[in-house]
Amino acid sequence: MKMFATTALGAIALTGVAMSVATPAQADGAIAKHDLVLSLGLLTDGNFNAARSYAEKAIKADPKWGLAHAMLARTYLALGDGIGAEAELGRAAANGFNMTRGHQMLAQAWLLQGDAKRALAEAAKADPRFGGYAARVTAKALALQNKSPDAIALLGELLNADPGNSYGWSDLARIRYNTGDVAGAAANAQRAVALDPNNLEALTLRGELMREQYGLGAALPWFEGALKRDAYYYPALIEYAATLGDMGRYNDMLDATRKALAAQPGNPQALYLQAVLAARAQNYDLARGLMQRTGGAVDDLPGGLLLGGTLDYQAGAYEQAIDKWRELVGRQPMNVTARRLLGAALLRSGDAKGALDVLRPVALRGDADSYTLALVGRAFEANGERDWAAKYLDRAAWPATAGATPFGSDDGLAVLANAAANDPGNPVAMVGMIRGLIDAGQASNALDRAKALAAASPGAPAAHLLVGDTLMTMSRYGEAADAYRRAADIKFDEATMLRAVDALDNAGRRPEASRVLALFLGQHPENIPALRLAAHWQIAAGDWDGAIGTLEDLRSRVGSRDVGLLAELAYANIGAQNVDDALDYGAAAYEIAPMSPAATDAYGWAFYAAGDSDKAKDLLEKAALLAPRQAGIRWHLAQAYADLGRNAEAKAQIALALGDPSFAERAPAQALLKTLG
């Protein structure tokens, strides 16, 4: 255990020891030593950029002082600049710095450059006095080599010997986060911050974890806390900028990226975020220019592939876009946005079968969006399969508002079980097998295995989601909601929120479901699925003005070509007695999609509200033909018939509506039926 005797900032300790015995050789030595002392203090206080500046001043005062170069190297390491640190350590050695004190720093410099093997070899040479620092570098190098269990064990040994090592705790948190153990990472990061409030790595990681666990707004104070200590700390700036962008605070996002570029001129991440911002504003030429300035550094990253494909598509380079999105789907098969884009591009290029292959896993979900369902319907049409096309186009007209569900799978249970058996330590394979058991109707077996996985990985939200998903298939909604709550306590993201809301609603706990939705929207005010669900519930509750506000907010984000959104705006304005607005929205929806039963019903119902039952009847009859099993349309048509004195037809429509167990307006329908005789 003696190798772990030093504190987390072992390099700072070594610098302080060296300062007590070494003095500058030049006449300006007093100035150099003063600046170096200031640099050390600023580094300890978490102001890394200022520490670098004073180390540079010390070198300027005495260029031949090896310790000053070593201190500058230490600031470069704190700022994540492995190349700069390596260069300064070379200058330090050339000017008399004893490198037996610097092996651990050189190891970290190589690690920051991605050379884990070289880092491990150099860390092994570290003086035992700096063993804690060397152990941290070793652990991170092991994690980089996909040996996270070994890395976690090594850090556990370090922290048992030195529990006050803040940077050891933040390293452990980062490794656990990367393995999916969000709960364990959060606890470790919290411990790191408590031990050293100036640990910028821990503060930034705490923000990332808070963003996952509780939402965008909850993350901001942690990034801001890091930036109060060092306004140009790049890792916090870039995470801060990305979070602001996701919240719709685009001006603030732009300011943060500009500051990030001031900290690291030409940094690809900051330029990429600016390109995303430009693309959101539909300034595609600017976005392309910014992406070109990255020098291709982000082109192969998921975000770069998504944006690059979008820019190619906008420029008419469809094949290049397809190649990028296909690569992204291959890496992230659960990325719904990427599948939707790729499917649309393939369909446009004439590859209907390829589009179906890509979109099928999304379309099989109970909560598939109307755009994806319409794409699938058109792909089946292009293949000449009109029966299947009609099925999906019907679903597109009346998309479900159910919670998020897992992708469907074409693989049989035997294939999935074999994959899990061949790789028993792979949780992804185990999840696939459990989902296969659910699809095969073996819910009890699936539940036992899901609970075992959750017990083995209590800090992994995906394991608790799996328990909830299994319970949902068994109609045990209350228990499913409890499982989703456990997942939400670890990671409160869109998928978890939608599942929790759906489970609570099915369990008859709509007020709790509404609170969960409101809490999520408080943290993610720009989230489109959450806004859609909120508007849908506001309409169901008769909160017409609230629904109009939410839907108008949505329209500002998704544009005025979303037929479902326009139809709901028509319904909400009818409820609020804004008849002229209702007619405008109904007409707009109908003009875009005259064969959509939702648009046709909304337009007809708006005419009914305006007192024109004749026009309403024509449209509502058409809507009933387009969606004969939709009870709400039958009820609207019944009222139009009743107003026109066509009582027998009105009674027939009411009977059809009442035949649907899910029909929500049974009381007024039965009341009207009595008056018709």
mmCIF file of C-alpha atoms in Angstrom, residues 274-518:
data_model
loop_
_atom_site.group_PDB
_atom_site.id
_atom_site.type_symbol
_atom_site.label_atom_id
_atom_site.label_comp_id
_atom_site.label_asym_id
_atom_site.label_seq_id
_atom_site.Cartn_x
_atom_site.Cartn_y
_atom_site.Cartn_z
ATOM 1 C CA GLN A 274 -21.401 25.943 -34.011
ATOM 2 C CA ALA A 275 -22.120 23.949 -37.175
ATOM 3 C CA VAL A 276 -25.066 22.257 -35.433
ATOM 4 C CA LEU A 277 -26.346 25.684 -34.432
ATOM 5 C CA ALA A 278 -26.019 26.944 -38.013
ATOM 6 C CA ALA A 279 -27.832 23.878 -39.366
ATOM 7 C CA ARG A 280 -30.681 24.384 -36.895
ATOM 8 C CA ALA A 281 -31.019 27.908 -38.285
ATOM 9 C CA GLN A 282 -31.013 26.351 -41.806
ATOM 10 C CA ASN A 283 -27.793 28.189 -42.674
ATOM 11 C CA TYR A 284 -26.340 25.116 -44.333
ATOM 12 C CA ASP A 285 -23.503 26.905 -46.135
ATOM 13 C CA LEU A 286 -22.183 28.234 -42.829
ATOM 14 C CA ALA A 287 -22.577 24.802 -41.259
ATOM 15 C CA ARG A 288 -20.551 23.227 -44.075
ATOM 16 C CA GLY A 289 -17.839 25.831 -43.701
ATOM 17 C CA LEU A 290 -17.575 25.204 -39.973
ATOM 18 C CA MET A 291 -17.421 21.435 -40.498
ATOM 19 C CA GLN A 292 -14.647 21.906 -43.051
ATOM 20 C CA ARG A 293 -12.684 23.888 -40.452
ATOM 21 C CA THR A 294 -12.693 20.850 -38.161
ATOM 22 C CA GLY A 295 -10.330 19.175 -40.637
ATOM 23 C CA GLY A 296 -12.387 15.989 -40.555
ATOM 24 C CA ALA A 297 -11.714 15.472 -36.825
ATOM 25 C CA VAL A 298 -15.397 14.865 -36.011
ATOM 26 C CA ASP A 299 -16.529 13.347 -39.319
ATOM 27 C CA ASP A 300 -16.436 9.769 -38.008
ATOM 28 C CA LEU A 301 -18.065 10.541 -34.666
ATOM 29 C CA PRO A 302 -21.823 9.854 -34.308
ATOM 30 C CA GLY A 303 -22.756 13.527 -34.200
ATOM 31 C CA GLY A 304 -20.501 14.276 -37.150
ATOM 32 C CA LEU A 305 -22.062 11.477 -39.199
ATOM 33 C CA LEU A 306 -25.578 12.697 -38.401
ATOM 34 C CA LEU A 307 -24.838 16.325 -39.246
ATOM 35 C CA GLY A 308 -22.609 15.461 -42.208
ATOM 36 C CA GLY A 309 -25.361 13.334 -43.719
ATOM 37 C CA THR A 310 -27.868 16.128 -43.224
ATOM 38 C CA LEU A 311 -25.614 18.624 -44.984
ATOM 39 C CA ASP A 312 -24.995 16.178 -47.842
ATOM 40 C CA TYR A 313 -28.720 15.584 -48.198
ATOM 41 C CA GLN A 314 -29.463 19.306 -48.265
ATOM 42 C CA ALA A 315 -26.881 19.692 -51.034
ATOM 43 C CA GLY A 316 -28.487 16.908 -53.082
ATOM 44 C CA ALA A 317 -25.629 14.470 -52.459
ATOM 45 C CA TYR A 318 -28.020 11.675 -51.498
ATOM 46 C CA GLU A 319 -25.633 8.751 -51.838
ATOM 47 C CA GLN A 320 -23.087 10.418 -49.543
ATOM 48 C CA ALA A 321 -25.845 11.097 -47.020
ATOM 49 C CA ILE A 322 -27.001 7.469 -47.197
ATOM 50 C CA ASP A 323 -23.453 6.222 -46.643
ATOM 51 C CA LYS A 324 -23.026 8.394 -43.533
ATOM 52 C CA TRP A 325 -26.386 7.520 -42.011
ATOM 53 C CA ARG A 326 -25.914 3.823 -42.775
ATOM 54 C CA GLU A 327 -22.611 3.934 -40.909
ATOM 55 C CA LEU A 328 -24.306 5.665 -37.965
ATOM 56 C CA VAL A 329 -27.154 3.130 -37.795
ATOM 57 C CA GLY A 330 -24.585 0.355 -37.912
ATOM 58 C CA ARG A 331 -22.887 1.799 -34.844
ATOM 59 C CA GLN A 332 -26.036 2.912 -33.027
ATOM 60 C CA PRO A 333 -28.857 0.561 -34.019
ATOM 61 C CA MET A 334 -31.164 2.111 -31.394
ATOM 62 C CA ASN A 335 -30.809 5.635 -32.854
ATOM 63 C CA VAL A 336 -34.351 6.362 -34.038
ATOM 64 C CA THR A 337 -33.453 9.696 -35.654
ATOM 65 C CA ALA A 338 -30.700 8.129 -37.741
ATOM 66 C CA ARG A 339 -32.984 5.276 -38.860
ATOM 67 C CA ARG A 340 -35.712 7.708 -39.845
ATOM 68 C CA LEU A 341 -33.314 9.828 -41.909
ATOM 69 C CA LEU A 342 -31.718 6.810 -43.568
ATOM 70 C CA GLY A 343 -35.091 5.248 -44.329
ATOM 71 C CA ALA A 344 -36.375 8.451 -45.944
ATOM 72 C CA ALA A 345 -33.211 8.807 -48.023
ATOM 73 C CA LEU A 346 -33.343 5.181 -49.186
ATOM 74 C CA LEU A 347 -37.000 5.519 -50.133
ATOM 75 C CA ARG A 348 -36.243 8.659 -52.113
ATOM 76 C CA SER A 349 -33.396 6.885 -53.901
ATOM 77 C CA GLY A 350 -35.798 4.114 -54.992
ATOM 78 C CA ASP A 351 -34.626 1.454 -52.543
ATOM 79 C CA ALA A 352 -37.980 0.675 -50.909
ATOM 80 C CA LYS A 353 -36.811 -2.687 -49.580
ATOM 81 C CA GLY A 354 -33.758 -1.071 -47.963
ATOM 82 C CA ALA A 355 -36.006 1.563 -46.407
ATOM 83 C CA LEU A 356 -38.256 -1.135 -44.927
ATOM 84 C CA ASP A 357 -35.288 -3.013 -43.506
ATOM 85 C CA VAL A 358 -34.072 0.140 -41.751
ATOM 86 C CA LEU A 359 -37.445 1.409 -40.540
ATOM 87 C CA ARG A 360 -39.062 -1.886 -39.493
ATOM 88 C CA PRO A 361 -37.582 -1.937 -35.939
ATOM 89 C CA VAL A 362 -38.979 1.557 -35.311
ATOM 90 C CA ALA A 363 -42.352 0.889 -36.927
ATOM 91 C CA LEU A 364 -42.833 -2.228 -34.775
ATOM 92 C CA ARG A 365 -42.782 -0.045 -31.660
ATOM 93 C CA GLY A 366 -46.133 0.819 -30.144
ATOM 94 C CA ASP A 367 -45.154 4.484 -29.936
ATOM 95 C CA ALA A 368 -43.868 4.811 -33.521
ATOM 96 C CA ASP A 369 -44.266 8.375 -34.817
ATOM 97 C CA SER A 370 -46.571 9.230 -37.698
ATOM 98 C CA TYR A 371 -43.728 10.261 -40.025
ATOM 99 C CA THR A 372 -41.977 6.905 -39.703
ATOM 100 C CA LEU A 373 -45.241 5.021 -40.130
ATOM 101 C CA ALA A 374 -46.048 7.039 -43.250
ATOM 102 C CA LEU A 375 -42.586 6.288 -44.667
ATOM 103 C CA VAL A 376 -43.132 2.577 -44.073
ATOM 104 C CA GLY A 377 -46.568 2.787 -45.699
ATOM 105 C CA ARG A 378 -45.117 4.486 -48.781
ATOM 106 C CA ALA A 379 -42.302 1.924 -48.936
ATOM 107 C CA PHE A 380 -44.846 -0.910 -48.951
ATOM 108 C CA GLU A 381 -46.757 0.922 -51.669
ATOM 109 C CA ALA A 382 -43.589 1.185 -53.746
ATOM 110 C CA ASN A 383 -43.154 -2.585 -53.291
ATOM 111 C CA GLY A 384 -46.715 -3.173 -54.476
ATOM 112 C CA GLU A 385 -47.840 -4.473 -51.061
ATOM 113 C CA ARG A 386 -50.980 -2.364 -50.740
ATOM 114 C CA ASP A 387 -52.511 -4.277 -47.817
ATOM 115 C CA TRP A 388 -49.461 -3.639 -45.648
ATOM 116 C CA ALA A 389 -49.286 -0.070 -46.925
ATOM 117 C CA ALA A 390 -52.854 0.591 -45.806
ATOM 118 C CA LYS A 391 -52.136 -0.822 -42.350
ATOM 119 C CA TYR A 392 -49.213 1.509 -41.733
ATOM 120 C CA LEU A 393 -50.838 4.531 -43.339
ATOM 121 C CA ASP A 394 -53.828 4.011 -41.009
ATOM 122 C CA ARG A 395 -51.487 3.934 -38.041
ATOM 123 C CA ALA A 396 -49.766 7.079 -39.323
ATOM 124 C CA ALA A 397 -53.101 8.878 -39.375
ATOM 125 C CA TRP A 398 -53.786 8.018 -35.731
ATOM 126 C CA PRO A 399 -50.362 7.506 -34.095
ATOM 127 C CA ALA A 400 -50.330 6.044 -30.591
ATOM 128 C CA THR A 401 -49.388 8.177 -27.606
ATOM 129 C CA ALA A 402 -48.052 5.230 -25.641
ATOM 130 C CA GLY A 403 -44.771 5.324 -23.813
ATOM 131 C CA ALA A 404 -41.441 4.455 -25.393
ATOM 132 C CA THR A 405 -41.003 0.761 -26.054
ATOM 133 C CA PRO A 406 -38.055 -1.333 -27.125
ATOM 134 C CA PHE A 407 -37.293 -1.953 -30.782
ATOM 135 C CA GLY A 408 -38.880 -4.974 -32.357
ATOM 136 C CA SER A 409 -36.486 -7.683 -33.461
ATOM 137 C CA ASP A 410 -36.426 -9.992 -36.458
ATOM 138 C CA ASP A 411 -34.093 -12.437 -34.696
ATOM 139 C CA GLY A 412 -35.667 -15.527 -33.207
ATOM 140 C CA LEU A 413 -35.324 -16.546 -29.576
ATOM 141 C CA ALA A 414 -32.868 -19.322 -30.426
ATOM 142 C CA VAL A 415 -30.505 -16.838 -32.112
ATOM 143 C CA LEU A 416 -30.726 -14.380 -29.230
ATOM 144 C CA ALA A 417 -30.269 -17.088 -26.593
ATOM 145 C CA ASN A 418 -27.254 -18.454 -28.447
ATOM 146 C CA ALA A 419 -25.681 -14.977 -28.571
ATOM 147 C CA ALA A 420 -26.133 -14.610 -24.796
ATOM 148 C CA ALA A 421 -24.728 -18.081 -24.113
ATOM 149 C CA ASN A 422 -21.641 -17.390 -26.229
ATOM 150 C CA ASP A 423 -20.949 -14.122 -24.423
ATOM 151 C CA PRO A 424 -22.334 -14.474 -20.869
ATOM 152 C CA GLY A 425 -20.585 -11.368 -19.608
ATOM 153 C CA ASN A 426 -22.113 -9.135 -22.258
ATOM 154 C CA PRO A 427 -25.160 -7.301 -20.835
ATOM 155 C CA VAL A 428 -26.270 -6.234 -24.323
ATOM 156 C CA ALA A 429 -26.569 -9.874 -25.391
ATOM 157 C CA MET A 430 -28.458 -10.672 -22.186
ATOM 158 C CA VAL A 431 -30.875 -7.800 -22.812
ATOM 159 C CA GLY A 432 -31.458 -9.084 -26.342
ATOM 160 C CA MET A 433 -32.244 -12.557 -25.072
ATOM 161 C CA ILE A 434 -34.671 -11.243 -22.448
ATOM 162 C CA ARG A 435 -36.455 -9.172 -25.070
ATOM 163 C CA GLY A 436 -36.599 -12.322 -27.210
ATOM 164 C CA LEU A 437 -38.277 -14.148 -24.345
ATOM 165 C CA ILE A 438 -40.836 -11.337 -24.078
ATOM 166 C CA ASP A 439 -41.572 -11.497 -27.812
ATOM 167 C CA ALA A 440 -41.895 -15.284 -27.566
ATOM 168 C CA GLY A 441 -44.534 -14.938 -24.844
ATOM 169 C CA GLN A 442 -42.301 -16.284 -22.066
ATOM 170 C CA ALA A 443 -42.912 -13.310 -19.798
ATOM 171 C CA SER A 444 -42.339 -15.089 -16.470
ATOM 172 C CA ASN A 445 -38.972 -16.434 -17.576
ATOM 173 C CA ALA A 446 -38.083 -13.006 -18.958
ATOM 174 C CA LEU A 447 -39.036 -11.332 -15.680
ATOM 175 C CA ASP A 448 -36.878 -13.664 -13.593
ATOM 176 C CA ARG A 449 -33.871 -13.022 -15.820
ATOM 177 C CA ALA A 450 -34.515 -9.263 -15.935
ATOM 178 C CA LYS A 451 -34.700 -9.062 -12.142
ATOM 179 C CA ALA A 452 -31.465 -11.035 -11.861
ATOM 180 C CA LEU A 453 -29.776 -8.620 -14.267
ATOM 181 C CA ALA A 454 -31.052 -5.616 -12.284
ATOM 182 C CA ALA A 455 -29.795 -7.149 -9.040
ATOM 183 C CA ALA A 456 -26.372 -7.721 -10.593
ATOM 184 C CA SER A 457 -26.237 -4.184 -12.056
ATOM 185 C CA PRO A 458 -28.219 -1.977 -9.645
ATOM 186 C CA GLY A 459 -26.568 1.196 -10.935
ATOM 187 C CA ALA A 460 -27.426 0.537 -14.604
ATOM 188 C CA PRO A 461 -30.746 2.150 -15.613
ATOM 189 C CA ALA A 462 -31.159 -0.179 -18.613
ATOM 190 C CA ALA A 463 -31.518 -3.161 -16.288
ATOM 191 C CA HIS A 464 -34.421 -1.556 -14.387
ATOM 192 C CA LEU A 465 -36.045 -0.508 -17.677
ATOM 193 C CA LEU A 466 -35.948 -4.128 -18.753
ATOM 194 C CA VAL A 467 -37.787 -5.193 -15.602
ATOM 195 C CA GLY A 468 -40.402 -2.528 -16.251
ATOM 196 C CA ASP A 469 -40.789 -3.494 -19.910
ATOM 197 C CA THR A 470 -41.361 -7.118 -18.937
ATOM 198 C CA LEU A 471 -43.949 -6.182 -16.311
ATOM 199 C CA MET A 472 -45.753 -3.994 -18.864
ATOM 200 C CA THR A 473 -46.196 -6.994 -21.174
ATOM 201 C CA MET A 474 -47.788 -8.785 -18.206
ATOM 202 C CA SER A 475 -50.168 -5.839 -17.584
ATOM 203 C CA ARG A 476 -48.654 -5.346 -14.122
ATOM 204 C CA TYR A 477 -48.588 -1.605 -14.608
ATOM 205 C CA GLY A 478 -48.081 -0.463 -11.026
ATOM 206 C CA GLU A 479 -45.055 -2.706 -10.561
ATOM 207 C CA ALA A 480 -43.721 -1.563 -13.931
ATOM 208 C CA ALA A 481 -44.033 2.044 -12.792
ATOM 209 C CA ASP A 482 -41.961 1.206 -9.694
ATOM 210 C CA ALA A 483 -39.242 -0.329 -11.886
ATOM 211 C CA TYR A 484 -39.230 2.717 -14.145
ATOM 212 C CA ARG A 485 -38.973 4.964 -11.076
ATOM 213 C CA ARG A 486 -35.831 3.111 -10.040
ATOM 214 C CA ALA A 487 -34.441 3.673 -13.544
ATOM 215 C CA ALA A 488 -35.456 7.355 -13.414
ATOM 216 C CA ASP A 489 -33.668 7.800 -10.088
ATOM 217 C CA ILE A 490 -30.492 6.893 -11.977
ATOM 218 C CA LYS A 491 -31.171 8.377 -15.424
ATOM 219 C CA PHE A 492 -34.231 10.511 -16.104
ATOM 220 C CA ASP A 493 -34.175 10.688 -19.891
ATOM 221 C CA GLU A 494 -36.903 10.780 -22.526
ATOM 222 C CA ALA A 495 -37.291 7.010 -22.881
ATOM 223 C CA THR A 496 -37.533 6.498 -19.121
ATOM 224 C CA MET A 497 -40.010 9.353 -18.725
ATOM 225 C CA LEU A 498 -42.297 8.063 -21.487
ATOM 226 C CA ARG A 499 -42.261 4.548 -20.038
ATOM 227 C CA ALA A 500 -42.990 5.801 -16.516
ATOM 228 C CA VAL A 501 -45.819 8.038 -17.702
ATOM 229 C CA ASP A 502 -47.364 5.218 -19.730
ATOM 230 C CA ALA A 503 -47.159 2.752 -16.839
ATOM 231 C CA LEU A 504 -48.659 5.205 -14.348
ATOM 232 C CA ASP A 505 -51.437 6.137 -16.756
ATOM 233 C CA ASN A 506 -52.297 2.486 -17.406
ATOM 234 C CA ALA A 507 -52.285 1.901 -13.642
ATOM 235 C CA GLY A 508 -54.962 4.580 -13.277
ATOM 236 C CA ARG A 509 -52.552 7.049 -11.697
ATOM 237 C CA ARG A 510 -52.902 9.930 -14.191
ATOM 238 C CA PRO A 511 -52.094 12.680 -11.603
ATOM 239 C CA GLU A 512 -48.748 10.999 -10.828
ATOM 240 C CA ALA A 513 -48.101 10.542 -14.535
ATOM 241 C CA SER A 514 -48.795 14.244 -15.096
ATOM 242 C CA ARG A 515 -46.330 15.190 -12.358
ATOM 243 C CA VAL A 516 -43.628 13.028 -13.938
ATOM 244 C CA LEU A 517 -44.268 14.635 -17.325
ATOM 245 C CA ALA A 518 -44.241 18.149 -15.823
#
